[in-house]
């Protein structure tokens, strides 16, 4: 734990204008307020805020932020009010402490609605003052470093999951790679220790095999640059286990196929030297096609700037390189924290220097989240869209007038339209990409010129949600749908209730629905019928409340109608524009969709109804020129929450004793239920095995596949289609 004088010395070392008296007062106040409180580790509680403040001094934050770190828990854990903080330390620090406290309350809540509401308030707070986020990230980082002292495994898992879902992406969104990376590694260690240990063993073996080669390659690169007159600092770095795990998931490849476990960083003096160094490297060794990225001329949304290239280097090694200046390197590691500096006799955030260096607004990602919040929606939608905005990588496209628009990788035309303006998205009816009309499901690529074709009035079909990947677009579509579909669901619910009542020999007009309105806490009959239309309330529930004395014959008659209406099970799990009355629905066996897959419907020529396929099903190529058969579909919340689906993984495994048992154990530990397995293509050293597994959704299946790939005895794992 930092002593009082040590903390003040660290702050004054980078900020000569620091208010030492204020820092001293805050240090003593935190110790006095937390008093005899203890942490789960047995340490005095006041050691925690002091360590949080110490973490922030490594990022050279201003005095107000350091004081906020010292006081960030006093409102929540001590008999202290915001007014007390304002009187003792000023309005600025009081607002910062309150902003951090709002998110601390989020951690204490297990209820999704309260969690989302606190996240909403917190995002608004950090969009106004990013120092709130810096304090909270440092707070979470220290908590994660001591997470093993929490006795409850369930609580450890909840905190680690929250770290991975919310805090690490927030750190990445403002460019704080160093904090993000450590949070991810600490969370990974608690959430999936088996996979982490497996990857760790593979890395250790790789270090033994290639450690010397990495040093030689660094020397070779440095020598080439020195001969060309480009002064540079060159060093190799090893990919973190969690980054490897994510790549195993995303790319569906085995560990042995990863080419960037070791990468080399080239640090030069100026931006011009970056391009000179790139030329030297490309002349010395052949570059790998389509592996060059220029993030200097087009920085990432979090202001990351660097040149990336991959070459076939010395001894035929495939080498990934990052070329950047010292300033770019600091921004890459510290993000928004790199812009605090002493200027004009004061110390604070220097946005001008950041802009002069060619960067963008480092808080742009947080402002995108604010736009998501403005569209409203329920707690589940908010959490989904916020995570979408924070997690996705990017692609660069252009408007017809040459304006650069940054979008997440995998984005489609509707994402582009809503990124330009909400009205453009609402009125979009088609798109031209590079001057050619294209389907709305087309994924955008770097350099595409996108022109939106607009209609005269907003028309947003519900199934368009499957044609977007950004939280901003999805939340805007849902907002529009909420405004336009309420009347339709109300009408549907009213008709369903009337039919159910009539089937039971009753009439809705003979009884008051007031008891049902009170029971389901709705504002009136229209909202009650809307709940029925959306499936939140069943007609039989209303029947029981309105006529509690129904005999068995009447109940059976009403239930029979319900079985007829709800008998087509697939309709409980899939919705979309193609699901008109009378059209049957079935899941295609060629691709076996599971919840979480992006899906599409194909109207069958033989009149058998609508077949549901995954968007990447190979059979869809047969219908590419028959757009009239396509229907955009998506999963219902019921499918995403309460179902189990069957999928098949095909793995190539080493032919050795006990290996198949290891694979089965891995699947079980990952929560999969093996219902069948079949071995085939058995050879001397390898054999293939098909695992039929019950999984919750596509993400669950992807996690199981990645866990298998992390095992050294498993060569490849692919999802089987058909």
XYZ file of C-alpha atoms in Angstrom:
722
model
C 0.000 0.000 0.000
C 1.272 3.465 -0.901
C 2.087 5.681 2.040
C 0.722 9.187 2.128
C 3.953 10.931 1.127
C 4.666 8.329 -1.602
C 1.307 8.960 -3.273
C 1.815 12.730 -3.238
C 5.360 12.390 -4.594
C 4.062 10.294 -7.519
C 1.414 12.881 -8.394
C 3.843 15.813 -8.130
C 6.384 13.995 -10.335
C 4.151 14.566 -13.378
C 1.965 17.476 -12.174
C 3.916 20.268 -10.495
C 0.649 22.172 -9.910
C -0.918 19.375 -7.814
C -2.800 20.549 -4.706
C -0.841 18.687 -2.016
C -3.086 19.893 0.801
C -6.179 18.520 -0.974
C -4.465 15.165 -1.545
C -3.368 14.962 2.102
C -6.858 15.812 3.310
C -8.482 13.178 1.072
C -5.980 10.477 2.104
C -6.600 11.062 5.822
C -10.383 11.354 5.328
C -10.566 8.018 3.476
C -8.611 6.249 6.225
C -10.764 7.778 8.953
C -14.111 7.044 7.242
C -13.293 3.425 6.397
C -11.852 2.996 9.891
C -11.823 -0.644 10.987
C -13.578 -2.007 7.878
C -11.895 -5.118 6.419
C -11.719 -6.570 2.915
C -12.301 -10.254 2.135
C -8.503 -10.702 2.128
C -8.321 -9.478 5.725
C -6.521 -6.246 4.751
C -7.802 -2.892 6.046
C -10.442 -1.602 3.631
C -8.758 1.796 3.219
C -5.885 0.023 1.464
C -8.218 -0.491 -1.527
C -8.946 3.172 -2.423
C -5.279 3.997 -1.860
C -4.227 1.248 -4.304
C -6.822 2.509 -6.813
C -5.327 5.993 -6.558
C -1.868 4.475 -7.062
C -2.996 2.749 -10.283
C -4.257 6.080 -11.626
C -0.955 7.824 -10.897
C 0.642 5.390 -13.379
C -1.627 7.014 -15.997
C -0.751 10.545 -14.800
C -4.327 11.562 -13.961
C -5.051 14.991 -12.480
C -5.452 15.817 -8.777
C -9.268 15.752 -8.845
C -9.235 12.213 -10.248
C -6.737 10.970 -7.639
C -8.862 12.498 -4.856
C -11.964 10.866 -6.355
C -10.178 7.507 -6.287
C -9.402 7.951 -2.599
C -13.037 8.808 -1.836
C -14.862 6.608 -4.356
C -16.336 4.209 -1.756
C -17.122 6.555 1.142
C -20.691 7.398 0.035
C -21.564 3.738 -0.476
C -19.800 2.197 2.542
C -19.676 4.973 5.130
C -22.137 7.433 6.730
C -21.176 10.129 4.202
C -23.472 12.094 1.861
C -22.691 13.847 -1.443
C -23.268 17.123 0.383
C -20.508 16.224 2.859
C -18.080 15.577 -0.008
C -19.031 18.851 -1.700
C -18.501 20.882 1.476
C -15.102 19.314 2.176
C -13.677 18.814 -1.324
C -15.739 20.904 -3.752
C -18.526 20.373 -6.312
C -16.265 18.875 -9.020
C -15.030 16.022 -6.834
C -18.516 15.441 -5.401
C -19.930 14.927 -8.924
C -17.105 12.553 -9.852
C -17.572 10.477 -6.684
C -21.323 10.254 -7.302
C -20.706 9.130 -10.901
C -18.489 6.271 -9.705
C -20.960 5.357 -6.943
C -23.776 4.887 -9.480
C -21.915 2.061 -11.159
C -20.830 0.556 -7.859
C -24.527 0.083 -7.099
C -24.817 -1.802 -10.389
C -22.519 -4.496 -9.024
C -24.730 -5.065 -5.999
C -27.800 -5.729 -8.135
C -28.713 -9.064 -9.631
C -31.865 -7.712 -11.228
C -31.390 -7.002 -14.951
C -33.662 -3.950 -14.951
C -31.784 -2.235 -12.135
C -28.456 -3.173 -13.674
C -29.442 -1.658 -17.006
C -30.758 1.514 -15.370
C -27.503 2.002 -13.474
C -25.524 1.353 -16.646
C -27.672 3.959 -18.405
C -26.870 6.575 -15.731
C -23.213 5.657 -15.697
C -22.739 5.928 -19.465
C -24.340 9.366 -19.385
C -21.973 10.364 -16.565
C -18.806 9.161 -18.303
C -19.837 10.733 -21.615
C -19.714 14.076 -19.792
C -16.535 13.358 -17.828
C -14.388 10.346 -18.731
C -12.542 10.568 -15.406
C -15.495 8.724 -13.853
C -14.682 5.758 -16.074
C -10.946 5.899 -15.351
C -11.606 5.690 -11.603
C -14.053 2.838 -12.031
C -11.676 0.888 -14.287
C -8.875 1.246 -11.729
C -11.317 0.208 -8.993
C -12.345 -2.896 -10.928
C -8.716 -3.703 -11.803
C -7.675 -3.790 -8.140
C -10.772 -5.826 -7.221
C -9.935 -8.354 -9.933
C -6.339 -8.612 -8.703
C -7.697 -9.730 -5.303
C -10.730 -11.698 -6.525
C -9.424 -15.039 -5.217
C -10.105 -13.882 -1.631
C -13.885 -13.834 -2.189
C -15.117 -17.137 -0.700
C -18.232 -17.606 -2.874
C -17.489 -19.220 -6.288
C -20.803 -17.908 -7.666
C -19.906 -14.338 -6.686
C -16.417 -14.665 -8.170
C -17.934 -15.889 -11.425
C -20.508 -13.058 -11.492
C -17.825 -10.402 -10.947
C -15.529 -11.945 -13.570
C -18.384 -12.188 -16.100
C -19.368 -8.573 -15.459
C -15.746 -7.551 -15.958
C -15.571 -9.333 -19.299
C -18.982 -8.096 -20.511
C -18.883 -4.453 -19.381
C -15.591 -3.125 -17.996
C -13.031 -4.608 -20.404
C -15.038 -3.442 -23.467
C -15.422 0.023 -21.918
C -11.655 0.175 -21.419
C -11.134 -0.883 -25.031
C -13.640 1.690 -26.279
C -11.484 4.538 -24.913
C -8.240 2.898 -26.044
C -6.904 1.783 -22.631
C -5.417 -1.449 -23.966
C -3.220 -2.097 -20.950
C -6.145 -2.028 -18.504
C -8.429 -3.903 -20.915
C -5.893 -6.668 -21.445
C -5.258 -7.224 -17.729
C -8.994 -7.233 -16.943
C -9.603 -9.816 -19.676
C -6.785 -12.057 -18.481
C -7.896 -11.920 -14.835
C -11.532 -12.622 -15.768
C -10.499 -15.459 -18.116
C -8.494 -17.053 -15.304
C -11.634 -17.308 -13.137
C -14.228 -18.048 -15.845
C -12.365 -20.713 -17.789
C -9.265 -21.891 -15.906
C -9.092 -25.164 -17.875
C -8.835 -23.373 -21.234
C -6.405 -20.809 -19.850
C -4.117 -23.508 -18.456
C -4.256 -25.417 -21.757
C -3.270 -22.318 -23.735
C -0.601 -21.505 -21.140
C 0.993 -24.932 -21.612
C 0.996 -24.487 -25.399
C 2.622 -21.043 -25.026
C 5.252 -22.413 -22.681
C 6.163 -25.113 -25.196
C 6.265 -22.514 -27.963
C 8.602 -20.285 -25.936
C 10.966 -23.213 -25.544
C 10.879 -23.892 -29.299
C 10.927 -20.340 -30.698
C 12.215 -18.086 -27.918
C 15.666 -17.776 -29.469
C 14.252 -17.167 -32.934
C 12.216 -14.197 -31.681
C 15.368 -12.461 -30.442
C 17.183 -13.121 -33.708
C 14.289 -11.784 -35.789
C 14.174 -8.592 -33.691
C 17.884 -8.056 -34.280
C 17.507 -8.705 -38.007
C 14.660 -6.173 -38.364
C 16.564 -3.539 -36.353
C 19.692 -4.079 -38.477
C 17.761 -3.644 -41.744
C 16.200 -0.413 -40.519
C 19.527 0.933 -39.223
C 21.192 0.255 -42.578
C 18.394 2.253 -44.257
C 18.880 5.192 -41.861
C 15.625 4.705 -39.932
C 16.312 4.792 -36.169
C 13.970 2.332 -34.469
C 13.365 0.302 -31.349
C 12.262 -3.274 -32.167
C 10.933 -5.914 -29.796
C 8.773 -9.026 -29.940
C 5.646 -9.548 -27.854
C 3.598 -12.628 -27.084
C -0.157 -12.730 -27.568
C -2.109 -13.006 -24.299
C -4.012 -16.255 -23.575
C -7.424 -14.572 -23.710
C -6.613 -12.982 -27.087
C -5.675 -16.437 -28.370
C -8.908 -17.868 -26.965
C -10.988 -15.192 -28.709
C -9.224 -15.882 -31.997
C -9.819 -19.633 -31.647
C -13.509 -18.804 -31.228
C -13.753 -16.184 -33.966
C -11.668 -17.870 -36.677
C -12.670 -21.499 -35.964
C -9.038 -22.595 -36.304
C -6.685 -24.712 -34.241
C -3.818 -23.439 -32.093
C -1.228 -24.658 -34.582
C -2.815 -22.505 -37.314
C -2.345 -19.205 -35.471
C 0.268 -17.072 -37.216
C 0.448 -14.105 -34.857
C 1.196 -15.626 -31.446
C 4.450 -13.656 -31.662
C 4.355 -10.194 -33.188
C 6.994 -7.510 -33.473
C 6.607 -3.856 -32.617
C 8.703 -1.262 -34.414
C 8.864 2.099 -32.619
C 10.208 5.048 -34.658
C 10.566 8.809 -34.150
C 8.083 10.363 -36.572
C 5.020 9.553 -38.645
C 7.130 9.805 -41.821
C 9.507 7.211 -40.346
C 6.561 4.809 -39.993
C 6.076 4.741 -43.744
C 9.827 4.654 -44.413
C 10.179 1.664 -42.084
C 7.264 -0.034 -43.858
C 9.037 0.411 -47.198
C 12.276 -1.043 -45.831
C 10.483 -4.087 -44.417
C 8.472 -4.738 -47.579
C 11.593 -4.503 -49.734
C 13.468 -6.885 -47.440
C 10.803 -9.576 -47.154
C 7.708 -10.499 -49.213
C 4.461 -9.230 -47.710
C 1.445 -11.479 -47.149
C -1.467 -10.350 -49.389
C -4.416 -8.606 -47.730
C -2.589 -8.371 -44.392
C -1.685 -4.664 -44.512
C -3.724 -2.113 -42.548
C -3.084 1.620 -42.262
C -4.552 2.840 -38.970
C -2.501 6.046 -39.161
C -4.449 7.605 -42.031
C -7.706 6.033 -40.765
C -7.462 5.624 -36.969
C -9.710 3.197 -35.125
C -12.723 4.579 -33.309
C -10.807 4.494 -30.014
C -8.039 6.633 -31.613
C -5.615 3.731 -32.080
C -2.997 4.585 -34.749
C -0.409 2.221 -36.213
C 0.661 0.428 -39.389
C 0.051 -3.328 -39.444
C 1.682 -5.681 -41.900
C 2.592 -9.366 -42.144
C 5.665 -10.590 -44.022
C 7.426 -13.901 -44.628
C 10.600 -13.020 -42.774
C 13.919 -14.661 -41.916
C 13.987 -18.494 -42.060
C 10.522 -18.468 -43.643
C 8.818 -17.293 -40.446
C 5.485 -15.538 -40.890
C 5.913 -12.287 -38.968
C 3.240 -9.801 -37.928
C 4.522 -6.247 -37.352
C 3.129 -3.065 -35.859
C 4.917 0.156 -36.797
C 4.222 3.327 -34.798
C 5.781 6.317 -33.058
C 6.367 6.587 -29.303
C 3.327 8.871 -29.017
C 1.156 6.421 -30.946
C 2.415 3.584 -28.763
C 1.453 5.427 -25.601
C -2.030 6.159 -26.948
C -2.350 2.495 -28.009
C -1.586 1.330 -24.463
C -3.225 4.103 -22.405
C -5.905 5.467 -24.744
C -7.650 8.566 -23.482
C -5.358 8.628 -20.430
C -2.431 9.501 -22.711
C -3.829 13.003 -23.267
C -3.395 14.378 -19.742
C -0.488 16.801 -19.632
C 0.852 20.050 -18.194
C -0.088 22.995 -20.403
C -0.629 26.736 -19.982
C 0.207 26.670 -16.257
C -2.433 24.019 -15.535
C -2.714 20.238 -15.704
C -5.573 18.486 -17.467
C -6.876 16.790 -20.595
C -5.268 18.247 -23.740
C -7.694 17.555 -26.596
C -5.837 19.975 -28.886
C -2.624 17.948 -28.779
C -4.575 14.787 -29.505
C -6.267 16.406 -32.520
C -2.980 17.882 -33.761
C -1.487 14.386 -33.783
C -4.086 13.354 -36.351
C -6.351 11.540 -33.931
C -10.112 11.655 -33.561
C -12.324 12.421 -30.611
C -11.297 9.669 -28.136
C -14.763 9.659 -26.565
C -16.672 9.004 -29.794
C -17.496 5.418 -28.754
C -19.083 6.618 -25.530
C -21.205 9.079 -27.488
C -22.410 6.210 -29.688
C -23.566 4.481 -26.512
C -25.452 7.615 -25.490
C -27.270 7.540 -28.840
C -28.261 3.934 -28.118
C -29.688 5.024 -24.760
C -31.756 7.778 -26.364
C -33.844 5.205 -28.245
C -35.170 3.736 -25.006
C -36.268 0.119 -24.834
C -36.298 -2.413 -22.038
C -33.390 -3.544 -19.881
C -32.589 -6.594 -22.010
C -32.340 -4.492 -25.180
C -30.130 -1.898 -23.495
C -27.631 -4.471 -22.241
C -27.586 -6.213 -25.643
C -27.029 -3.026 -27.639
C -24.437 -1.604 -25.242
C -22.401 -4.806 -25.524
C -22.724 -4.744 -29.322
C -21.338 -1.211 -29.478
C -18.422 -2.054 -27.184
C -17.333 -5.417 -28.591
C -17.260 -5.149 -32.371
C -14.216 -4.396 -34.547
C -14.479 -1.966 -37.453
C -14.572 -1.458 -41.205
C -14.217 1.846 -43.119
C -16.699 2.845 -45.850
C -17.536 6.097 -47.642
C -20.610 8.128 -48.494
C -21.016 9.196 -52.168
C -19.602 12.614 -51.181
C -16.446 11.035 -49.733
C -17.254 11.219 -46.011
C -15.548 8.399 -44.084
C -17.867 6.315 -41.893
C -16.443 3.834 -39.395
C -18.639 0.769 -38.733
C -18.235 -2.542 -36.910
C -16.883 -5.415 -38.975
C -19.758 -7.394 -40.464
C -21.909 -4.256 -40.766
C -24.578 -4.120 -43.462
C -26.235 -1.239 -45.347
C -28.789 -0.522 -42.611
C -25.964 -0.062 -40.098
C -24.459 2.485 -42.486
C -27.807 4.279 -42.960
C -28.368 4.641 -39.223
C -24.762 5.739 -38.698
C -25.402 8.616 -41.129
C -28.683 9.642 -39.441
C -31.664 7.973 -37.781
C -34.054 9.433 -40.407
C -31.909 7.955 -43.190
C -32.160 4.531 -41.583
C -35.910 4.772 -40.987
C -36.605 5.663 -44.646
C -34.053 3.300 -46.237
C -35.626 1.003 -48.850
C -32.545 -0.100 -50.799
C -28.827 0.410 -51.287
C -26.178 0.835 -53.951
C -22.667 -0.356 -53.137
C -19.965 0.940 -55.470
C -22.710 2.022 -57.884
C -24.504 -1.361 -58.041
C -27.823 -2.324 -56.446
C -27.164 -4.892 -53.723
C -29.301 -6.908 -51.254
C -29.732 -5.404 -47.799
C -27.996 -8.432 -46.274
C -24.688 -7.602 -48.057
C -21.761 -7.205 -45.660
C -19.767 -4.014 -46.230
C -16.043 -4.145 -46.972
C -13.255 -1.617 -46.457
C -13.359 1.114 -49.107
C -16.965 0.532 -50.237
C -18.908 3.591 -51.410
C -22.441 3.221 -50.041
C -25.465 5.122 -51.343
C -28.759 4.754 -49.472
C -31.989 4.703 -51.507
C -34.730 6.357 -49.446
C -38.509 6.137 -49.538
C -41.027 8.938 -48.918
C -41.941 7.862 -45.369
C -40.536 5.707 -42.559
C -41.200 2.010 -43.145
C -39.169 -0.347 -40.968
C -40.167 -4.044 -41.208
C -39.620 -5.932 -37.921
C -37.362 -8.480 -39.621
C -34.823 -5.764 -40.476
C -33.260 -6.334 -37.072
C -31.547 -9.389 -38.556
C -29.917 -7.100 -41.156
C -27.934 -5.083 -38.594
C -25.055 -5.669 -36.205
C -24.690 -2.288 -34.474
C -26.480 -1.478 -31.252
C -27.354 1.965 -32.625
C -29.201 0.546 -35.652
C -30.953 -2.199 -33.708
C -32.128 0.135 -30.969
C -33.446 2.631 -33.566
C -35.307 -0.127 -35.417
C -36.818 -1.416 -32.203
C -37.872 2.081 -31.212
C -39.633 2.517 -34.541
C -41.245 -0.913 -34.265
C -42.504 -0.148 -30.771
C -44.169 2.983 -32.102
C -45.901 1.222 -34.994
C -46.729 -2.304 -33.830
C -48.594 -1.601 -30.584
C -51.903 -1.217 -32.382
C -51.376 -4.456 -34.313
C -50.629 -6.489 -31.168
C -53.580 -4.915 -29.372
C -55.908 -5.920 -32.186
C -54.443 -9.445 -32.315
C -54.744 -9.855 -28.548
C -58.351 -8.673 -28.487
C -59.333 -11.114 -31.249
C -57.539 -14.006 -29.495
C -59.278 -13.283 -26.187
C -62.670 -13.044 -27.877
C -62.156 -16.386 -29.656
C -61.014 -18.082 -26.442
C -64.008 -16.741 -24.513
C -66.413 -17.783 -27.290
C -64.919 -21.268 -27.412
C -65.653 -21.598 -23.682
C -69.231 -20.355 -24.262
C -68.577 -16.973 -22.687
C -68.519 -13.370 -23.881
C -65.999 -10.723 -22.910
C -68.816 -8.185 -22.836
C -70.499 -10.053 -19.967
C -67.697 -9.449 -17.476
C -65.291 -6.743 -16.295
C -61.577 -7.169 -17.011
C -60.636 -4.861 -14.125
C -59.356 -7.786 -11.933
C -57.048 -8.892 -14.778
C -55.841 -5.323 -15.320
C -54.915 -5.086 -11.637
C -53.435 -8.578 -11.545
C -51.044 -7.920 -14.441
C -50.349 -4.289 -13.437
C -51.276 -2.721 -16.783
C -52.867 0.668 -17.400
C -56.034 -0.483 -19.182
C -57.693 -2.935 -21.558
C -55.610 -1.915 -24.585
C -52.356 -2.617 -22.741
C -53.803 -5.898 -21.471
C -54.727 -6.990 -25.008
C -51.288 -5.898 -26.235
C -49.717 -8.169 -23.584
C -51.845 -11.051 -24.871
C -50.887 -10.298 -28.479
C -47.196 -10.311 -27.550
C -47.557 -13.582 -25.632
C -46.808 -12.121 -22.199
C -50.284 -13.065 -20.958
C -52.232 -16.085 -22.219
C -55.946 -15.906 -23.087
C -56.590 -18.789 -20.705
C -55.191 -16.744 -17.804
C -57.728 -13.999 -18.563
C -60.463 -16.595 -18.859
C -59.630 -18.028 -15.411
C -59.583 -14.573 -13.813
C -62.802 -13.404 -15.492
C -64.691 -16.699 -14.914
C -63.104 -18.476 -11.922
C -65.917 -21.056 -11.775
C -65.417 -22.656 -15.192
C -66.237 -26.351 -15.418
C -63.858 -28.903 -16.967
C -65.718 -29.057 -20.299
C -65.466 -25.302 -20.754
C -61.753 -25.360 -19.890
C -61.073 -28.170 -22.339
C -62.918 -26.359 -25.109
C -60.819 -23.215 -24.541
C -57.616 -25.243 -24.269
C -58.365 -27.044 -27.536
C -58.396 -23.723 -29.374
C -55.121 -22.778 -27.740
C -53.507 -26.036 -28.854
C -54.627 -25.421 -32.437
C -53.246 -21.859 -32.459
C -49.946 -22.695 -30.743
C -49.402 -26.183 -32.124
C -46.767 -25.238 -34.684
C -43.797 -25.268 -32.332
C -41.416 -23.477 -34.652
C -43.586 -20.357 -34.510
C -42.822 -20.049 -30.799
C -39.152 -19.621 -31.619
C -38.968 -17.783 -34.959
C -40.576 -14.563 -36.148
C -40.347 -12.436 -39.272
C -42.072 -11.080 -42.348
C -42.450 -14.500 -44.007
C -44.594 -15.942 -41.227
C -47.986 -15.091 -42.665
C -51.072 -17.112 -41.627
C -51.248 -20.511 -43.296
C -47.522 -20.737 -44.126
C -45.933 -23.727 -42.381
C -42.436 -23.476 -40.970
C -39.634 -25.994 -40.496
C -35.922 -25.957 -39.712
C -33.647 -27.003 -42.580
C -31.649 -30.150 -41.865
C -28.789 -29.006 -44.093
C -27.609 -26.428 -41.544
C -29.591 -27.148 -38.316
C -30.030 -23.572 -37.038
C -29.729 -22.975 -33.297
C -30.731 -19.823 -31.376
C -28.134 -17.118 -31.891
C -27.449 -18.044 -35.524
C -28.387 -15.393 -38.055
C -31.266 -17.003 -39.955
C -33.232 -16.512 -43.154
C -36.352 -18.179 -44.572
C -36.663 -19.671 -48.067
C -40.148 -20.192 -49.508
C -40.265 -23.737 -50.890
C -41.237 -24.361 -54.540
C -43.220 -27.461 -53.614
C -45.582 -25.493 -51.382
C -44.307 -27.115 -48.163
C -43.892 -23.741 -46.491
C -40.881 -21.838 -45.267
C -37.500 -23.493 -44.548
C -35.314 -21.802 -41.932
C -31.589 -21.736 -42.829
C -28.516 -20.172 -41.232
C -27.324 -17.149 -43.205
C -24.100 -18.992 -44.177
C -25.778 -22.214 -45.316
C -24.223 -23.443 -48.559
C -27.655 -24.335 -49.978
C -28.614 -20.644 -50.098
C -26.438 -20.291 -53.194
C -29.156 -22.187 -55.092
C -31.607 -19.333 -54.439
C -29.241 -16.383 -54.950
C -31.079 -15.181 -58.075
C -34.567 -15.753 -56.652
C -34.942 -12.919 -54.145
C -38.732 -13.285 -54.142
C -38.270 -16.511 -52.139
C -36.213 -14.918 -49.365
C -37.734 -13.937 -46.020
C -35.799 -12.243 -43.227
C -36.293 -14.015 -39.912
C -35.029 -13.738 -36.346
C -35.313 -15.699 -33.130
C -37.922 -14.810 -30.527
C -36.896 -13.994 -26.925
C -38.453 -17.338 -25.943
C -35.990 -19.177 -28.189
C -33.029 -17.212 -26.904
C -33.889 -17.766 -23.249
C -35.611 -21.095 -22.687
C -34.599 -23.654 -25.316
C -32.085 -26.361 -25.955
C -31.040 -27.095 -29.543
C -29.007 -29.893 -31.085
C -25.884 -29.192 -33.125
C -22.984 -31.255 -34.426
C -19.254 -30.653 -34.082
C -16.776 -32.651 -36.175
C -13.323 -32.899 -34.582
C -10.054 -34.353 -35.843
C -8.337 -35.939 -32.836
C -4.982 -37.627 -32.289
C -5.243 -41.405 -32.174
C -3.976 -41.961 -28.628
C -5.335 -43.587 -25.430
C -7.634 -41.378 -23.361
C -7.922 -38.556 -25.899
C -11.588 -39.164 -26.714
C -12.366 -39.170 -22.998
C -10.593 -35.824 -22.626
C -12.721 -34.353 -25.416
C -15.932 -35.614 -23.808
C -14.848 -34.172 -20.458
C -14.144 -30.791 -22.045
C -17.614 -30.726 -23.626
C -19.243 -31.634 -20.313
C -17.282 -29.006 -18.373
C -18.387 -26.418 -20.940
C -22.045 -27.267 -20.246
C -22.734 -29.353 -23.369
C -24.719 -32.578 -23.269
C -23.463 -35.237 -25.706
C -26.436 -37.161 -27.096
C -24.543 -39.117 -29.750
C -21.026 -39.540 -31.148
C -19.666 -41.352 -34.197
C -16.059 -42.055 -35.178
C -15.028 -42.255 -38.837
C -12.017 -41.793 -41.152
C -9.840 -43.560 -38.617
C -6.149 -43.443 -39.593
C -2.872 -44.364 -37.930
C -2.354 -41.011 -36.222
C -5.752 -39.245 -36.352
C -9.453 -39.985 -36.492
C -12.586 -37.870 -37.008
C -15.458 -37.906 -34.559
C -18.920 -36.340 -34.809
C -20.340 -35.021 -31.530
C -24.112 -34.388 -31.453
C -24.518 -31.947 -28.565
C -27.457 -30.231 -26.871
C -26.522 -26.549 -26.519
C -28.262 -23.391 -25.353
C -27.391 -21.270 -28.378
C -24.780 -20.582 -31.043
C -22.458 -18.788 -28.602
C -22.554 -21.808 -26.290
C -21.616 -24.042 -29.230
C -18.766 -21.687 -30.201
C -17.404 -21.778 -26.634
C -17.428 -25.593 -26.644
C -15.600 -25.654 -29.998
C -12.983 -23.191 -28.726
C -12.471 -25.258 -25.561
C -11.810 -28.332 -27.717
C -9.374 -26.418 -29.943
C -7.362 -25.381 -26.879
C -6.584 -29.058 -26.166
C -3.232 -30.065 -27.766
C -4.638 -33.467 -28.793
C -7.400 -31.882 -30.888
C -6.198 -30.841 -34.342
C -9.328 -29.203 -35.796
C -12.932 -28.580 -34.771
C -15.650 -27.502 -37.183
C -19.392 -27.145 -36.887
C -21.002 -29.760 -39.144
C -23.655 -28.600 -41.575
C -26.018 -31.282 -42.845
